[in-house]
Amino acid sequence: QKNLSKIIAISDMVKRDMIRWHRVPEDRVAVVYNGVDTEYFHPRNGRYRGEIRKRHGIGNEFVVLFVSNNFRMKGLNFLMKALAGLKERTPQPLRLLILGRDRQGPYRRLAKRLGLSEEIIFAGSTDEPEKYYGAADLLAHPSFYDACSLTVLEALSSGLPVITTSSNGASGVLHQSQGGFVLEDPRDVKTLEEKISYFMNLGRREKASVRARSLAEAHSTERNWREMRQIIEQSIGGKRLGA
């Protein structure tokens, strides 16, 4: 640490943790948020909506997307409980589309206990996540910890509203904007249920989609590279790096 002029944190949350837990002087820490490929993850991927929905037997239902390879860490059980509450109080049909690799058994059993066996789809892993963002209506990411979730940035870039938590560094991008909501506690099932319900309204969802895309454009990979380069150049005495 003594030989470092700057340490780069990928979110304000990570910077706070470095200062608090590792005693790093505040002026040593620069924040450069993760960047997202805004051309690859784009609202035009909505053209895959029909293809992906047909693949998984989904019609016009409201689709909540969950993307993770660690279901427990990302709060899947609490998300499922929120959807069970929604199912009881809304006539609008919904589906939870789960993308990622993890043990399905415990969650299939939970789905059965909650009466959600028909609503939950385990899609497994994929090498075309952009199509799934295009097929969904909302990304729910009630994480217990994320330094700065790329999943959230990819969803925003795809024009997808996002619900996440303050334990996710990417929540600093949202700032409680119209592009999504930030929960304080991933275990707060009632609030999670309310926020999902909010986006079941098409008009609200369309407005949030525009805002989500705008947020992502401010966090492109180009911006990430530019800020990283600037910090490195400053750290080596203002010398310019080669192209």
CSV table of C-alpha atoms in Angstrom, one decimal:
chain,number,residue,atom,x,y,z
A,1,GLN,CA,0.0,0.0,0.0
A,2,LYS,CA,2.9,2.4,0.8
A,3,ASN,CA,4.2,2.1,-2.8
A,4,LEU,CA,0.8,2.7,-4.4
A,5,SER,CA,-0.1,6.2,-5.5
A,6,LYS,CA,-3.7,5.2,-6.3
A,7,ILE,CA,-6.0,2.2,-5.6
A,8,ILE,CA,-8.9,1.9,-7.9
A,9,ALA,CA,-12.3,0.8,-6.5
A,10,ILE,CA,-15.1,-0.3,-8.8
A,11,SER,CA,-17.8,1.4,-6.8
A,12,ASP,CA,-18.3,4.0,-4.0
A,13,MET,CA,-19.3,1.1,-1.8
A,14,VAL,CA,-16.0,-0.6,-2.3
A,15,LYS,CA,-14.2,2.6,-1.6
A,16,ARG,CA,-16.0,3.0,1.7
A,17,ASP,CA,-15.1,-0.6,2.6
A,18,MET,CA,-11.4,0.0,1.8
A,19,ILE,CA,-11.3,3.1,4.0
A,20,ARG,CA,-13.2,1.5,6.8
A,21,TRP,CA,-11.9,-2.1,6.9
A,22,HIS,CA,-8.4,-1.8,5.4
A,23,ARG,CA,-7.4,1.7,6.6
A,24,VAL,CA,-6.6,3.0,3.2
A,25,PRO,CA,-6.3,6.8,3.2
A,26,GLU,CA,-9.3,8.3,1.3
A,27,ASP,CA,-7.2,10.3,-1.1
A,28,ARG,CA,-5.5,7.1,-2.2
A,29,VAL,CA,-8.7,5.6,-3.5
A,30,ALA,CA,-10.1,6.5,-6.9
A,31,VAL,CA,-13.5,5.2,-8.0
A,32,VAL,CA,-14.1,3.9,-11.6
A,33,TYR,CA,-17.3,2.0,-11.9
A,34,ASN,CA,-17.4,-1.1,-14.0
A,35,GLY,CA,-18.2,-0.5,-17.6
A,36,VAL,CA,-20.7,-2.2,-19.8
A,37,ASP,CA,-20.7,-2.8,-23.6
A,38,THR,CA,-23.7,-0.6,-24.5
A,39,GLU,CA,-23.7,-1.9,-28.1
A,40,TYR,CA,-23.9,-5.6,-27.2
A,41,PHE,CA,-26.4,-5.0,-24.4
A,42,HIS,CA,-28.9,-2.8,-26.1
A,43,PRO,CA,-32.7,-2.3,-26.1
A,44,ARG,CA,-32.8,-3.6,-29.7
A,45,ASN,CA,-32.3,-7.1,-28.3
A,46,GLY,CA,-36.0,-7.0,-27.6
A,47,ARG,CA,-36.2,-8.5,-31.0
A,48,TYR,CA,-35.4,-11.8,-29.3
A,49,ARG,CA,-38.3,-11.5,-26.9
A,50,GLY,CA,-40.5,-14.0,-28.9
A,51,GLU,CA,-37.7,-16.5,-29.5
A,52,ILE,CA,-36.7,-16.8,-25.9
A,53,ARG,CA,-40.2,-16.8,-24.5
A,54,LYS,CA,-41.3,-19.5,-26.9
A,55,ARG,CA,-38.2,-21.6,-26.0
A,56,HIS,CA,-39.3,-21.6,-22.3
A,57,GLY,CA,-43.1,-21.8,-22.8
A,58,ILE,CA,-43.7,-18.2,-21.9
A,59,GLY,CA,-46.5,-16.1,-23.5
A,60,ASN,CA,-47.4,-12.6,-22.6
A,61,GLU,CA,-46.8,-13.0,-18.9
A,62,PHE,CA,-44.8,-10.4,-16.9
A,63,VAL,CA,-41.3,-11.8,-16.7
A,64,VAL,CA,-38.9,-11.1,-13.8
A,65,LEU,CA,-35.4,-12.1,-14.7
A,66,PHE,CA,-32.9,-13.3,-12.1
A,67,VAL,CA,-29.2,-13.9,-13.2
A,68,SER,CA,-26.6,-15.5,-10.9
A,69,ASN,CA,-24.5,-18.5,-10.3
A,70,ASN,CA,-24.9,-18.1,-6.5
A,71,PHE,CA,-28.6,-18.3,-5.8
A,72,ARG,CA,-28.3,-17.9,-2.0
A,73,MET,CA,-25.9,-14.9,-2.1
A,74,LYS,CA,-28.1,-13.1,-4.6
A,75,GLY,CA,-31.3,-13.6,-2.5
A,76,LEU,CA,-33.3,-15.9,-4.7
A,77,ASN,CA,-35.3,-17.4,-1.9
A,78,PHE,CA,-36.5,-13.9,-0.8
A,79,LEU,CA,-37.4,-13.0,-4.4
A,80,MET,CA,-39.4,-16.2,-4.7
A,81,LYS,CA,-41.3,-15.3,-1.5
A,82,ALA,CA,-42.0,-11.8,-2.9
A,83,LEU,CA,-43.4,-13.4,-6.1
A,84,ALA,CA,-45.6,-15.7,-4.0
A,85,GLY,CA,-47.1,-12.6,-2.4
A,86,LEU,CA,-47.7,-11.0,-5.7
A,87,LYS,CA,-49.4,-14.1,-7.1
A,88,GLU,CA,-51.9,-13.9,-4.3
A,89,ARG,CA,-52.8,-10.3,-4.8
A,90,THR,CA,-52.6,-9.6,-8.6
A,91,PRO,CA,-54.5,-11.2,-11.4
A,92,GLN,CA,-51.7,-10.5,-13.8
A,93,PRO,CA,-49.8,-13.7,-14.7
A,94,LEU,CA,-46.1,-13.7,-14.0
A,95,ARG,CA,-43.0,-15.8,-14.5
A,96,LEU,CA,-39.6,-15.9,-12.8
A,97,LEU,CA,-36.9,-16.7,-15.3
A,98,ILE,CA,-33.8,-17.9,-13.5
A,99,LEU,CA,-30.5,-17.8,-15.5
A,100,GLY,CA,-27.3,-19.3,-14.1
A,101,ARG,CA,-25.7,-22.4,-12.6
A,102,ASP,CA,-26.4,-23.5,-9.0
A,103,ARG,CA,-28.1,-26.2,-7.1
A,104,GLN,CA,-31.8,-26.1,-8.2
A,105,GLY,CA,-33.1,-28.7,-5.8
A,106,PRO,CA,-33.7,-26.5,-2.7
A,107,TYR,CA,-35.3,-23.8,-4.8
A,108,ARG,CA,-37.6,-26.2,-6.7
A,109,ARG,CA,-38.8,-27.5,-3.3
A,110,LEU,CA,-39.3,-24.0,-2.1
A,111,ALA,CA,-41.2,-23.2,-5.3
A,112,LYS,CA,-43.5,-26.1,-4.6
A,113,ARG,CA,-44.1,-25.0,-1.0
A,114,LEU,CA,-44.9,-21.5,-2.2
A,115,GLY,CA,-47.2,-22.7,-4.9
A,116,LEU,CA,-44.9,-21.3,-7.6
A,117,SER,CA,-44.0,-24.5,-9.5
A,118,GLU,CA,-45.7,-23.3,-12.7
A,119,GLU,CA,-44.3,-19.7,-12.4
A,120,ILE,CA,-40.6,-20.5,-12.0
A,121,ILE,CA,-38.4,-21.4,-14.9
A,122,PHE,CA,-34.8,-22.6,-14.4
A,123,ALA,CA,-33.1,-21.8,-17.7
A,124,GLY,CA,-29.6,-22.9,-16.7
A,125,SER,CA,-26.5,-21.1,-18.1
A,126,THR,CA,-26.3,-19.5,-21.5
A,127,ASP,CA,-23.7,-17.8,-23.8
A,128,GLU,CA,-26.4,-15.4,-25.1
A,129,PRO,CA,-27.5,-13.4,-22.0
A,130,GLU,CA,-28.3,-10.4,-24.1
A,131,LYS,CA,-31.3,-12.3,-25.5
A,132,TYR,CA,-32.7,-13.0,-22.1
A,133,TYR,CA,-32.5,-9.3,-21.1
A,134,GLY,CA,-34.4,-8.6,-24.3
A,135,ALA,CA,-37.1,-11.2,-23.3
A,136,ALA,CA,-37.7,-10.0,-19.7
A,137,ASP,CA,-39.6,-7.1,-18.2
A,138,LEU,CA,-37.6,-6.5,-15.1
A,139,LEU,CA,-34.3,-7.6,-13.5
A,140,ALA,CA,-34.5,-8.5,-9.8
A,141,HIS,CA,-31.2,-8.7,-8.1
A,142,PRO,CA,-31.7,-8.6,-4.3
A,143,SER,CA,-28.1,-9.3,-3.5
A,144,PHE,CA,-26.5,-9.7,-0.1
A,145,TYR,CA,-23.1,-8.6,-1.6
A,146,ASP,CA,-21.8,-7.4,-4.9
A,147,ALA,CA,-18.8,-5.2,-5.4
A,148,CYS,CA,-20.4,-3.8,-8.6
A,149,SER,CA,-22.7,-6.2,-10.4
A,150,LEU,CA,-22.2,-6.4,-14.1
A,151,THR,CA,-25.5,-8.1,-14.4
A,152,VAL,CA,-27.2,-4.9,-13.2
A,153,LEU,CA,-25.3,-2.8,-15.7
A,154,GLU,CA,-26.1,-5.2,-18.5
A,155,ALA,CA,-29.8,-5.1,-17.7
A,156,LEU,CA,-29.8,-1.3,-17.5
A,157,SER,CA,-28.0,-1.1,-20.9
A,158,SER,CA,-30.6,-3.4,-22.3
A,159,GLY,CA,-33.3,-0.9,-21.2
A,160,LEU,CA,-34.5,-3.2,-18.4
A,161,PRO,CA,-35.6,-1.7,-15.1
A,162,VAL,CA,-33.6,-3.0,-12.1
A,163,ILE,CA,-34.4,-3.7,-8.5
A,164,THR,CA,-31.3,-4.3,-6.4
A,165,THR,CA,-29.9,-3.6,-2.9
A,166,SER,CA,-27.6,-1.2,-1.2
A,167,SER,CA,-25.3,-4.1,-0.6
A,168,ASN,CA,-24.5,-4.0,-4.3
A,169,GLY,CA,-22.0,-1.4,-5.4
A,170,ALA,CA,-23.9,-1.0,-8.7
A,171,SER,CA,-26.7,0.6,-6.6
A,172,GLY,CA,-24.6,3.8,-6.8
A,173,VAL,CA,-25.5,3.9,-10.5
A,174,LEU,CA,-29.2,3.9,-9.8
A,175,HIS,CA,-29.4,6.6,-7.1
A,176,GLN,CA,-33.0,5.7,-6.5
A,177,SER,CA,-33.8,6.9,-10.0
A,178,GLN,CA,-36.7,6.0,-12.2
A,179,GLY,CA,-34.6,3.3,-13.8
A,180,GLY,CA,-35.1,1.1,-10.8
A,181,PHE,CA,-35.1,0.8,-7.0
A,182,VAL,CA,-32.5,0.1,-4.4
A,183,LEU,CA,-33.6,-1.8,-1.3
A,184,GLU,CA,-31.8,-1.5,2.0
A,185,ASP,CA,-32.4,-5.1,3.0
A,186,PRO,CA,-32.6,-8.0,0.6
A,187,ARG,CA,-34.7,-9.9,3.2
A,188,ASP,CA,-37.4,-7.2,3.0
A,189,VAL,CA,-39.9,-9.3,1.1
A,190,LYS,CA,-42.8,-6.9,1.4
A,191,THR,CA,-40.9,-3.9,-0.1
A,192,LEU,CA,-39.5,-6.2,-2.8
A,193,GLU,CA,-43.0,-7.3,-3.7
A,194,GLU,CA,-44.2,-3.7,-3.8
A,195,LYS,CA,-41.3,-2.6,-6.1
A,196,ILE,CA,-41.9,-5.5,-8.5
A,197,SER,CA,-45.6,-4.6,-8.5
A,198,TYR,CA,-44.7,-1.0,-9.4
A,199,PHE,CA,-43.1,-2.2,-12.7
A,200,MET,CA,-46.0,-4.4,-13.7
A,201,ASN,CA,-47.5,-1.2,-15.0
A,202,LEU,CA,-46.5,-0.9,-18.7
A,203,GLY,CA,-46.4,2.9,-18.7
A,204,ARG,CA,-44.0,3.0,-15.7
A,205,ARG,CA,-41.9,0.3,-17.2
A,206,GLU,CA,-41.5,2.1,-20.5
A,207,LYS,CA,-40.4,5.3,-18.7
A,208,ALA,CA,-38.0,3.3,-16.6
A,209,SER,CA,-36.6,1.7,-19.7
A,210,VAL,CA,-35.5,5.0,-21.2
A,211,ARG,CA,-34.0,6.1,-17.9
A,212,ALA,CA,-32.2,2.7,-17.5
A,213,ARG,CA,-30.6,3.0,-20.9
A,214,SER,CA,-29.5,6.6,-20.1
A,215,LEU,CA,-27.8,5.4,-16.9
A,216,ALA,CA,-25.9,2.7,-18.7
A,217,GLU,CA,-24.7,5.0,-21.4
A,218,ALA,CA,-23.0,7.0,-18.7
A,219,HIS,CA,-21.1,3.8,-17.6
A,220,SER,CA,-19.9,2.4,-20.9
A,221,THR,CA,-16.7,0.5,-21.4
A,222,GLU,CA,-15.3,3.5,-23.3
A,223,ARG,CA,-15.9,5.7,-20.2
A,224,ASN,CA,-14.3,3.0,-18.0
A,225,TRP,CA,-11.2,2.9,-20.2
A,226,ARG,CA,-11.0,6.7,-20.4
A,227,GLU,CA,-11.1,7.1,-16.6
A,228,MET,CA,-8.7,4.3,-15.9
A,229,ARG,CA,-6.2,5.7,-18.4
A,230,GLN,CA,-6.5,9.2,-16.9
A,231,ILE,CA,-5.8,7.8,-13.4
A,232,ILE,CA,-2.8,5.8,-14.6
A,233,GLU,CA,-1.3,8.8,-16.5
A,234,GLN,CA,-1.7,11.0,-13.4
A,235,SER,CA,0.0,8.3,-11.3
A,236,ILE,CA,3.1,8.2,-13.5
A,237,GLY,CA,3.6,12.0,-13.5
A,238,GLY,CA,1.3,13.1,-16.3
A,239,LYS,CA,3.0,11.0,-19.0
A,240,ARG,CA,0.6,9.9,-21.7
A,241,LEU,CA,0.1,6.2,-22.4
A,242,GLY,CA,0.5,4.9,-25.9
A,243,ALA,CA,-2.6,4.4,-28.0
